[in-house]
mmCIF file of C-alpha atoms and ligand atoms in Angstrom:
data_model
loop_
_atom_site.group_PDB
_atom_site.id
_atom_site.type_symbol
_atom_site.label_atom_id
_atom_site.label_comp_id
_atom_site.label_asym_id
_atom_site.label_seq_id
_atom_site.Cartn_x
_atom_site.Cartn_y
_atom_site.Cartn_z
ATOM 1 C CA UNK A 261 0.000 0.000 0.000
ATOM 2 C CA UNK A 262 1.398 3.448 -0.925
ATOM 3 C CA UNK A 263 1.531 5.430 2.305
ATOM 4 C CA UNK A 264 0.267 8.993 2.498
ATOM 5 C CA UNK A 265 3.105 11.474 3.245
ATOM 6 C CA UNK A 266 2.042 13.664 6.173
ATOM 7 C CA UNK A 267 3.592 16.728 7.827
ATOM 8 C CA UNK A 268 2.333 17.634 11.320
ATOM 9 C CA UNK A 269 2.611 21.235 12.566
ATOM 10 C CA UNK A 270 1.982 21.227 16.294
ATOM 11 C CA UNK A 271 1.947 23.352 19.443
ATOM 12 C CA UNK A 272 2.666 20.071 21.283
ATOM 13 C CA UNK A 273 0.227 20.158 24.103
ATOM 14 C CA UNK A 274 -1.555 17.274 25.761
ATOM 15 C CA UNK A 275 -3.959 16.396 22.937
ATOM 16 C CA UNK A 276 -1.261 17.070 20.339
ATOM 17 C CA UNK A 277 0.793 14.300 21.981
ATOM 18 C CA UNK A 278 -2.179 11.934 21.653
ATOM 19 C CA UNK A 279 -2.452 12.888 17.973
ATOM 20 C CA UNK A 280 1.258 12.239 17.362
ATOM 21 C CA UNK A 281 1.221 8.877 19.161
ATOM 22 C CA UNK A 282 -1.956 7.808 17.388
ATOM 23 C CA UNK A 283 -0.823 8.982 13.926
ATOM 24 C CA UNK A 284 2.414 7.024 14.220
ATOM 25 C CA UNK A 285 0.366 3.809 14.449
ATOM 26 C CA UNK A 286 -1.954 4.504 11.488
ATOM 27 C CA UNK A 287 -0.423 2.281 8.802
ATOM 28 C CA UNK A 288 -1.732 4.436 5.945
ATOM 29 C CA UNK A 289 0.394 7.405 7.086
ATOM 30 C CA UNK A 290 4.079 8.173 6.600
ATOM 31 C CA UNK A 291 4.944 11.043 8.962
ATOM 32 C CA UNK A 292 7.704 12.746 6.944
ATOM 33 C CA UNK A 293 8.186 15.795 9.146
ATOM 34 C CA UNK A 294 7.016 17.611 12.253
ATOM 35 C CA UNK A 295 7.262 21.311 13.042
ATOM 36 C CA UNK A 296 6.698 23.204 16.260
ATOM 37 C CA UNK A 297 4.689 26.386 16.711
ATOM 38 C CA UNK A 298 3.836 28.480 19.785
ATOM 39 C CA UNK A 299 0.256 28.132 20.970
ATOM 40 C CA UNK A 300 -0.715 25.873 23.875
ATOM 41 C CA UNK A 301 2.799 26.436 25.148
ATOM 42 C CA UNK A 302 5.974 28.207 24.049
ATOM 43 C CA UNK A 303 7.619 27.180 20.795
ATOM 44 C CA UNK A 304 10.607 25.985 22.788
ATOM 45 C CA UNK A 305 8.381 23.632 24.812
ATOM 46 C CA UNK A 306 6.445 22.524 21.732
ATOM 47 C CA UNK A 307 9.712 21.742 19.918
ATOM 48 C CA UNK A 308 11.144 19.765 22.860
ATOM 49 C CA UNK A 309 7.851 17.962 23.501
ATOM 50 C CA UNK A 310 7.488 16.874 19.860
ATOM 51 C CA UNK A 311 11.067 15.547 19.872
ATOM 52 C CA UNK A 312 10.558 13.730 23.166
ATOM 53 C CA UNK A 313 7.193 12.205 22.179
ATOM 54 C CA UNK A 314 8.694 10.907 18.925
ATOM 55 C CA UNK A 315 11.623 9.508 20.912
ATOM 56 C CA UNK A 316 9.247 7.825 23.357
ATOM 57 C CA UNK A 317 7.514 6.169 20.383
ATOM 58 C CA UNK A 318 10.834 4.941 18.999
ATOM 59 C CA UNK A 319 10.708 7.333 16.024
ATOM 60 C CA UNK A 320 13.731 9.598 16.513
ATOM 61 C CA UNK A 321 14.177 9.174 12.741
ATOM 62 C CA UNK A 322 11.362 11.689 12.156
ATOM 63 C CA UNK A 323 12.832 15.202 12.074
ATOM 64 C CA UNK A 324 11.282 17.974 14.168
ATOM 65 C CA UNK A 325 11.850 21.581 13.092
ATOM 66 C CA UNK A 326 11.603 24.713 15.237
ATOM 67 C CA UNK A 327 9.029 27.297 14.195
ATOM 68 C CA UNK A 328 7.327 30.560 15.021
ATOM 69 C CA UNK A 329 7.681 31.784 18.595
ATOM 70 C CA UNK A 330 4.708 34.161 18.415
ATOM 71 C CA UNK A 331 1.654 34.907 16.267
ATOM 72 C CA UNK A 332 1.986 37.203 13.229
ATOM 73 C CA UNK A 333 0.361 40.213 14.915
ATOM 74 C CA UNK A 334 -1.152 39.307 18.308
ATOM 75 C CA UNK A 335 0.849 38.672 21.435
ATOM 76 C CA UNK A 336 1.362 35.017 22.360
ATOM 77 C CA UNK A 337 -1.061 33.812 25.042
ATOM 78 C CA UNK A 338 -0.238 30.248 26.102
ATOM 79 C CA UNK A 339 -2.492 27.954 28.166
ATOM 80 C CA UNK A 340 -0.506 26.575 31.142
ATOM 81 C CA UNK A 341 -3.757 26.098 33.077
ATOM 82 C CA UNK A 342 -4.698 23.448 30.515
ATOM 83 C CA UNK A 343 -1.379 22.077 29.244
ATOM 84 C CA UNK A 344 0.832 22.733 32.284
ATOM 85 C CA UNK A 345 4.072 24.698 32.491
ATOM 86 C CA UNK A 346 5.881 22.270 30.153
ATOM 87 C CA UNK A 347 3.040 21.756 27.642
ATOM 88 C CA UNK A 348 2.525 18.069 28.470
ATOM 89 C CA UNK A 349 0.424 18.596 31.567
ATOM 90 C CA UNK A 350 3.728 18.633 33.472
ATOM 91 C CA UNK A 351 4.240 14.938 32.803
ATOM 92 C CA UNK A 352 7.944 14.134 32.609
ATOM 93 C CA UNK A 353 9.379 11.972 29.815
ATOM 94 C CA UNK A 354 13.006 11.314 28.806
ATOM 95 C CA UNK A 355 14.769 13.796 26.503
ATOM 96 C CA UNK A 356 15.243 12.779 22.871
ATOM 97 C CA UNK A 357 18.769 11.979 21.703
ATOM 98 C CA UNK A 358 17.965 12.852 18.091
ATOM 99 C CA UNK A 359 20.149 15.508 16.413
ATOM 100 C CA UNK A 360 18.641 18.962 17.011
ATOM 101 C CA UNK A 361 17.346 20.385 13.725
ATOM 102 C CA UNK A 362 18.030 24.093 13.269
ATOM 103 C CA UNK A 363 16.347 24.664 9.902
ATOM 104 C CA UNK A 364 13.232 26.781 10.489
ATOM 105 C CA UNK A 365 9.882 25.068 10.019
ATOM 106 C CA UNK A 366 8.601 27.133 7.123
ATOM 107 C CA UNK A 367 11.702 26.485 5.015
ATOM 108 C CA UNK A 368 11.779 22.779 5.889
ATOM 109 C CA UNK A 369 8.072 22.433 5.080
ATOM 110 C CA UNK A 370 8.550 24.164 1.704
ATOM 111 C CA UNK A 371 11.489 21.915 0.794
ATOM 112 C CA UNK A 372 9.587 18.749 1.712
ATOM 113 C CA UNK A 373 6.444 19.846 -0.126
ATOM 114 C CA UNK A 374 8.493 20.592 -3.261
ATOM 115 C CA UNK A 375 10.418 17.287 -2.950
ATOM 116 C CA UNK A 376 7.134 15.359 -2.834
ATOM 117 C CA UNK A 377 5.813 17.203 -5.889
ATOM 118 C CA UNK A 378 2.341 18.003 -4.594
ATOM 119 C CA UNK A 379 1.661 14.770 -2.669
ATOM 120 C CA UNK A 380 2.256 16.184 0.831
ATOM 121 C CA UNK A 381 -0.714 16.347 3.213
ATOM 122 C CA UNK A 382 -0.134 18.965 5.925
ATOM 123 C CA UNK A 383 -1.941 18.604 9.265
ATOM 124 C CA UNK A 384 -1.709 21.814 11.323
ATOM 125 C CA UNK A 385 -2.950 21.083 14.869
ATOM 126 C CA UNK A 386 -1.956 24.395 16.453
ATOM 127 C CA UNK A 387 -2.050 28.066 15.405
ATOM 128 C CA UNK A 388 -1.405 28.524 11.674
ATOM 129 C CA UNK A 389 1.584 30.851 12.039
ATOM 130 C CA UNK A 390 4.163 28.552 10.406
ATOM 131 C CA UNK A 391 1.863 27.770 7.499
ATOM 132 C CA UNK A 392 1.129 31.453 6.849
ATOM 133 C CA UNK A 393 4.820 32.358 6.938
ATOM 134 C CA UNK A 394 5.659 29.462 4.593
ATOM 135 C CA UNK A 395 3.080 30.787 2.106
ATOM 136 C CA UNK A 396 4.393 34.361 2.435
ATOM 137 C CA UNK A 397 8.066 33.392 2.014
ATOM 138 C CA UNK A 398 7.501 30.685 -0.605
ATOM 139 C CA UNK A 399 4.322 31.605 -2.553
ATOM 140 C CA UNK A 400 4.716 28.657 -4.949
ATOM 141 C CA UNK A 401 4.216 26.303 -1.977
ATOM 142 C CA UNK A 402 0.496 26.437 -2.841
ATOM 143 C CA UNK A 403 1.345 24.258 -5.836
ATOM 144 C CA UNK A 404 3.046 21.628 -3.696
ATOM 145 C CA UNK A 405 0.751 21.146 -0.662
ATOM 146 C CA UNK A 406 -1.952 18.665 -1.626
ATOM 147 C CA UNK A 407 -4.324 19.679 1.161
ATOM 148 C CA UNK A 408 -4.331 21.256 4.616
ATOM 149 C CA UNK A 409 -6.184 19.062 7.132
ATOM 150 C CA UNK A 410 -6.565 21.620 9.897
ATOM 151 C CA UNK A 411 -7.706 21.285 13.487
ATOM 152 C CA UNK A 412 -9.234 24.686 14.099
ATOM 153 C CA UNK A 413 -12.247 26.927 13.946
ATOM 154 C CA UNK A 414 -15.926 26.486 14.723
ATOM 155 C CA UNK A 415 -18.957 27.136 12.538
ATOM 156 C CA UNK A 416 -20.948 27.480 15.749
ATOM 157 C CA UNK A 417 -19.658 28.520 19.168
ATOM 158 C CA UNK A 418 -16.119 28.522 20.418
ATOM 159 C CA UNK A 419 -13.926 27.562 23.343
ATOM 160 C CA UNK A 420 -11.417 30.352 24.053
ATOM 161 C CA UNK A 421 -14.228 32.887 23.440
ATOM 162 C CA UNK A 422 -17.950 32.374 22.812
ATOM 163 C CA UNK A 423 -17.306 32.502 19.066
ATOM 164 C CA UNK A 424 -13.692 31.477 18.435
ATOM 165 C CA UNK A 425 -11.619 28.321 18.728
ATOM 166 C CA UNK A 426 -8.145 28.488 20.318
ATOM 167 C CA UNK A 427 -5.917 27.730 17.301
ATOM 168 C CA UNK A 428 -7.599 30.279 15.052
ATOM 169 C CA UNK A 429 -8.048 32.825 17.846
ATOM 170 C CA UNK A 430 -4.358 32.587 18.770
ATOM 171 C CA UNK A 431 -3.328 33.783 15.302
ATOM 172 C CA UNK A 432 -6.346 34.948 13.277
ATOM 173 C CA UNK A 433 -4.154 36.885 10.830
ATOM 174 C CA UNK A 434 -2.239 33.728 9.951
ATOM 175 C CA UNK A 435 -5.498 31.795 9.624
ATOM 176 C CA UNK A 436 -6.955 34.479 7.332
ATOM 177 C CA UNK A 437 -3.875 34.329 5.070
ATOM 178 C CA UNK A 438 -3.979 30.530 4.949
ATOM 179 C CA UNK A 439 -7.697 30.428 4.116
ATOM 180 C CA UNK A 440 -7.157 32.999 1.328
ATOM 181 C CA UNK A 441 -4.152 31.171 -0.134
ATOM 182 C CA UNK A 442 -6.280 28.865 -2.257
ATOM 183 C CA UNK A 443 -4.719 25.681 -0.857
ATOM 184 C CA UNK A 444 -7.565 23.147 -0.434
ATOM 185 C CA UNK A 445 -8.632 22.905 3.198
ATOM 186 C CA UNK A 446 -10.351 20.217 5.240
ATOM 187 C CA UNK A 447 -11.256 21.945 8.494
ATOM 188 C CA UNK A 448 -11.980 20.013 11.688
ATOM 189 C CA UNK A 449 -13.526 22.590 13.970
ATOM 190 C CA UNK A 450 -15.138 22.247 17.364
ATOM 191 C CA UNK A 451 -18.399 21.239 15.666
ATOM 192 C CA UNK A 452 -16.859 17.803 15.076
ATOM 193 C CA UNK A 453 -13.920 17.706 17.511
ATOM 194 C CA UNK A 454 -16.174 18.141 20.553
ATOM 195 C CA UNK A 455 -17.810 14.886 19.397
ATOM 196 C CA UNK A 456 -14.375 13.228 19.161
ATOM 197 C CA UNK A 457 -14.241 12.415 22.848
ATOM 198 C CA UNK A 458 -12.935 9.739 25.177
ATOM 199 C CA UNK A 459 -15.338 9.023 28.026
ATOM 200 C CA UNK A 460 -14.208 8.235 31.573
ATOM 201 C CA UNK A 461 -14.122 4.489 30.898
ATOM 202 C CA UNK A 462 -12.001 5.059 27.777
ATOM 203 C CA UNK A 463 -9.638 7.257 29.807
ATOM 204 C CA UNK A 464 -9.330 4.618 32.495
ATOM 205 C CA UNK A 465 -8.639 1.902 29.907
ATOM 206 C CA UNK A 466 -6.010 3.871 27.947
ATOM 207 C CA UNK A 467 -4.341 4.838 31.224
ATOM 208 C CA UNK A 468 -4.050 1.165 32.200
ATOM 209 C CA UNK A 469 -2.090 -0.313 29.281
ATOM 210 C CA UNK A 470 1.181 -0.185 31.236
ATOM 211 C CA UNK A 471 3.436 1.149 28.481
ATOM 212 C CA UNK A 472 5.261 4.491 28.031
ATOM 213 C CA UNK A 473 2.538 6.004 25.851
ATOM 214 C CA UNK A 474 -0.180 4.987 28.301
ATOM 215 C CA UNK A 475 1.857 6.335 31.215
ATOM 216 C CA UNK A 476 2.351 9.685 29.440
ATOM 217 C CA UNK A 477 -1.383 9.847 28.713
ATOM 218 C CA UNK A 478 -2.262 9.135 32.361
ATOM 219 C CA UNK A 479 0.318 11.541 33.768
ATOM 220 C CA UNK A 480 -0.562 14.429 31.417
ATOM 221 C CA UNK A 481 -4.350 14.772 31.533
ATOM 222 C CA UNK A 482 -5.189 16.028 35.044
ATOM 223 C CA UNK A 483 -5.301 19.744 34.152
ATOM 224 C CA UNK A 484 -7.094 19.360 30.813
ATOM 225 C CA UNK A 485 -9.619 17.027 32.460
ATOM 226 C CA UNK A 486 -10.274 19.429 35.329
ATOM 227 C CA UNK A 487 -10.966 22.309 32.906
ATOM 228 C CA UNK A 488 -13.803 20.244 31.395
ATOM 229 C CA UNK A 489 -15.072 19.164 34.837
ATOM 230 C CA UNK A 490 -15.279 22.835 35.890
ATOM 231 C CA UNK A 491 -17.648 23.561 32.961
ATOM 232 C CA UNK A 492 -19.746 20.507 33.690
ATOM 233 C CA UNK A 493 -18.342 17.986 31.243
ATOM 234 C CA UNK A 494 -16.568 14.665 31.738
ATOM 235 C CA UNK A 495 -14.232 12.904 29.355
ATOM 236 C CA UNK A 496 -11.629 14.378 26.997
ATOM 237 C CA UNK A 497 -11.987 15.765 23.466
ATOM 238 C CA UNK A 498 -9.171 14.565 21.238
ATOM 239 C CA UNK A 499 -9.352 17.584 18.902
ATOM 240 C CA UNK A 500 -5.957 17.093 17.299
ATOM 241 C CA UNK A 501 -6.469 13.428 16.406
ATOM 242 C CA UNK A 502 -9.252 14.372 13.964
ATOM 243 C CA UNK A 503 -7.136 15.608 11.008
ATOM 244 C CA UNK A 504 -4.784 12.618 11.325
ATOM 245 C CA UNK A 505 -7.518 9.986 11.648
ATOM 246 C CA UNK A 506 -9.347 11.603 8.714
ATOM 247 C CA UNK A 507 -6.208 11.452 6.558
ATOM 248 C CA UNK A 508 -6.047 7.681 7.119
ATOM 249 C CA UNK A 509 -9.813 6.996 7.231
ATOM 250 C CA UNK A 510 -11.721 9.791 5.425
ATOM 251 C CA UNK A 511 -14.868 7.668 5.430
ATOM 252 C CA UNK A 512 -15.104 8.111 9.201
ATOM 253 C CA UNK A 513 -16.020 11.794 8.856
ATOM 254 C CA UNK A 514 -18.886 13.718 7.232
ATOM 255 C CA UNK A 515 -18.138 17.134 5.786
ATOM 256 C CA UNK A 516 -19.725 19.825 3.654
ATOM 257 C CA UNK A 517 -18.174 22.077 1.024
ATOM 258 C CA UNK A 518 -18.173 25.716 2.020
ATOM 259 C CA UNK A 519 -16.396 29.037 1.996
ATOM 260 C CA UNK A 520 -14.597 30.071 5.186
ATOM 261 C CA UNK A 521 -13.378 33.554 6.114
ATOM 262 C CA UNK A 522 -11.665 34.507 9.370
ATOM 263 C CA UNK A 523 -12.677 37.561 11.392
ATOM 264 C CA UNK A 524 -9.518 39.453 12.413
ATOM 265 C CA UNK A 525 -10.819 42.898 13.422
ATOM 266 C CA UNK A 526 -13.692 42.187 15.827
ATOM 267 C CA UNK A 527 -13.304 42.990 19.502
ATOM 268 C CA UNK A 528 -15.783 40.260 20.470
ATOM 269 C CA UNK A 529 -15.635 38.152 17.314
ATOM 270 C CA UNK A 530 -11.914 38.077 16.558
ATOM 271 C CA UNK A 531 -10.843 34.592 15.462
ATOM 272 C CA UNK A 532 -14.302 33.488 14.380
ATOM 273 C CA UNK A 533 -14.360 31.240 11.315
ATOM 274 C CA UNK A 534 -17.274 32.563 9.295
ATOM 275 C CA UNK A 535 -18.712 29.865 7.013
ATOM 276 C CA UNK A 536 -21.491 29.919 4.435
ATOM 277 C CA UNK A 537 -22.625 26.410 5.389
ATOM 278 C CA UNK A 538 -26.160 27.386 6.342
ATOM 279 C CA UNK A 539 -26.742 30.679 4.535
ATOM 280 C CA UNK A 540 -28.326 31.621 1.213
ATOM 281 C CA UNK A 541 -25.280 33.824 0.752
ATOM 282 C CA UNK A 542 -22.303 31.850 -0.550
ATOM 283 C CA UNK A 543 -18.708 33.094 -0.608
ATOM 284 C CA UNK A 544 -17.158 33.362 -4.100
ATOM 285 C CA UNK A 545 -14.413 30.832 -3.315
ATOM 286 C CA UNK A 546 -15.601 27.637 -1.651
ATOM 287 C CA UNK A 547 -12.450 25.527 -1.517
ATOM 288 C CA UNK A 548 -13.015 24.104 1.952
ATOM 289 C CA UNK A 549 -14.667 21.061 3.456
ATOM 290 C CA UNK A 550 -15.988 21.662 6.953
ATOM 291 C CA UNK A 551 -16.630 18.571 9.055
ATOM 292 C CA UNK A 552 -19.589 18.137 11.390
ATOM 293 C CA UNK A 553 -19.896 14.397 12.157
ATOM 294 C CA UNK A 554 -17.630 11.416 12.794
ATOM 295 C CA UNK A 555 -17.761 7.721 13.648
ATOM 296 C CA UNK A 556 -16.960 8.297 17.321
ATOM 297 C CA UNK A 557 -16.758 4.610 18.370
ATOM 298 C CA UNK A 558 -14.433 3.884 15.450
ATOM 299 C CA UNK A 559 -12.350 6.956 16.320
ATOM 300 C CA UNK A 560 -11.963 5.824 19.945
ATOM 301 C CA UNK A 561 -11.021 2.282 18.858
ATOM 302 C CA UNK A 562 -8.202 3.630 16.675
ATOM 303 C CA UNK A 563 -6.749 5.595 19.592
ATOM 304 C CA UNK A 564 -7.017 2.585 21.920
ATOM 305 C CA UNK A 565 -5.462 0.227 19.357
ATOM 306 C CA UNK A 566 -2.605 2.688 18.825
ATOM 307 C CA UNK A 567 -1.893 3.047 22.538
ATOM 308 C CA UNK A 568 -2.141 -0.709 23.157
ATOM 309 C CA UNK A 569 0.562 -1.294 20.550
ATOM 310 C CA UNK A 570 3.314 0.726 22.279
HETATM 311 O O1 RIB B 858 -9.177 24.213 20.446
HETATM 312 C C1 RIB B 858 -8.439 23.008 20.485
HETATM 313 C C2 RIB B 858 -7.055 23.221 20.006
HETATM 314 O O2 RIB B 858 -6.397 24.136 20.865
HETATM 315 C C3 RIB B 858 -6.188 21.933 20.041
HETATM 316 O O3 RIB B 858 -5.259 21.979 18.988
HETATM 317 C C4 RIB B 858 -5.471 22.035 21.345
HETATM 318 O O4 RIB B 858 -4.197 21.386 21.331
HETATM 319 C C5 RIB B 858 -5.271 23.521 21.461
HETATM 320 O O5 RIB B 858 -4.123 23.836 20.705
HETATM 321 CA CA1 CA B 859 -2.876 21.653 19.388
#
């Protein structure tokens, strides 16, 4: 089977780590590169965490590249109350021994996309800063990225504000540039990622497998779990797994073609992904698929099977 080449751009927080560890066990995917971006945590933490998680999974062969340390325009606002001081819920894992890459993410991504001649699938699971800079510095990259499978946005509601999702809100200017670039986009917003949850029994089971990945999962989730408890929910939403699981199993998700614009100027609405999904009005360019449903039991099984296999 010809594997799908995938690049993951991550702000390596707690659910990002689950996405990395799950993606590495999806046989359809060939993770050809990872880049770090500031978001959940600092870029420095995201870079170290991505390296260490890949090392923990036995994949120090996959190169991790450092990326943007702050959004294009806004100030960086990390989320230590959710992802801890170190980005992994303050769980401690051994340092990677892989050589430290110094090439900046947006150059490394461009080179890989060009090398793969338009076959590269890019899965941003943090703010879109690196992707926007790559497009600005290397405009012809739009000819070499097959599709952007993005965790971000929300057609309805939000999490960081009543109408914006964290990744887009963190760098709305980058998101606006990416959406306007013309690169095809599959967007996995809160509308579907809030349905991509592990319930308490799933959490208990994954925490009990007795391997390094399971131990990291168990030791990293206390803060992110308590945030949901405080707002009356149980379980964990594995937002960042969605783009990766979709890339391997597109049939597990249901999406609709639409146009998406990002609000950058609003005081209340900044970071909102405005879609024409349910309006008579339709945007002139509708090069996005926006996902609303998934096979949640199948999604959970893939995560469990991945974690069991470490
Ligand atoms: O809103 C969810 C997103 O914000 C996820 O990518 C999570 O890791 C945080 O970055
Ligand atoms: Ca993330």
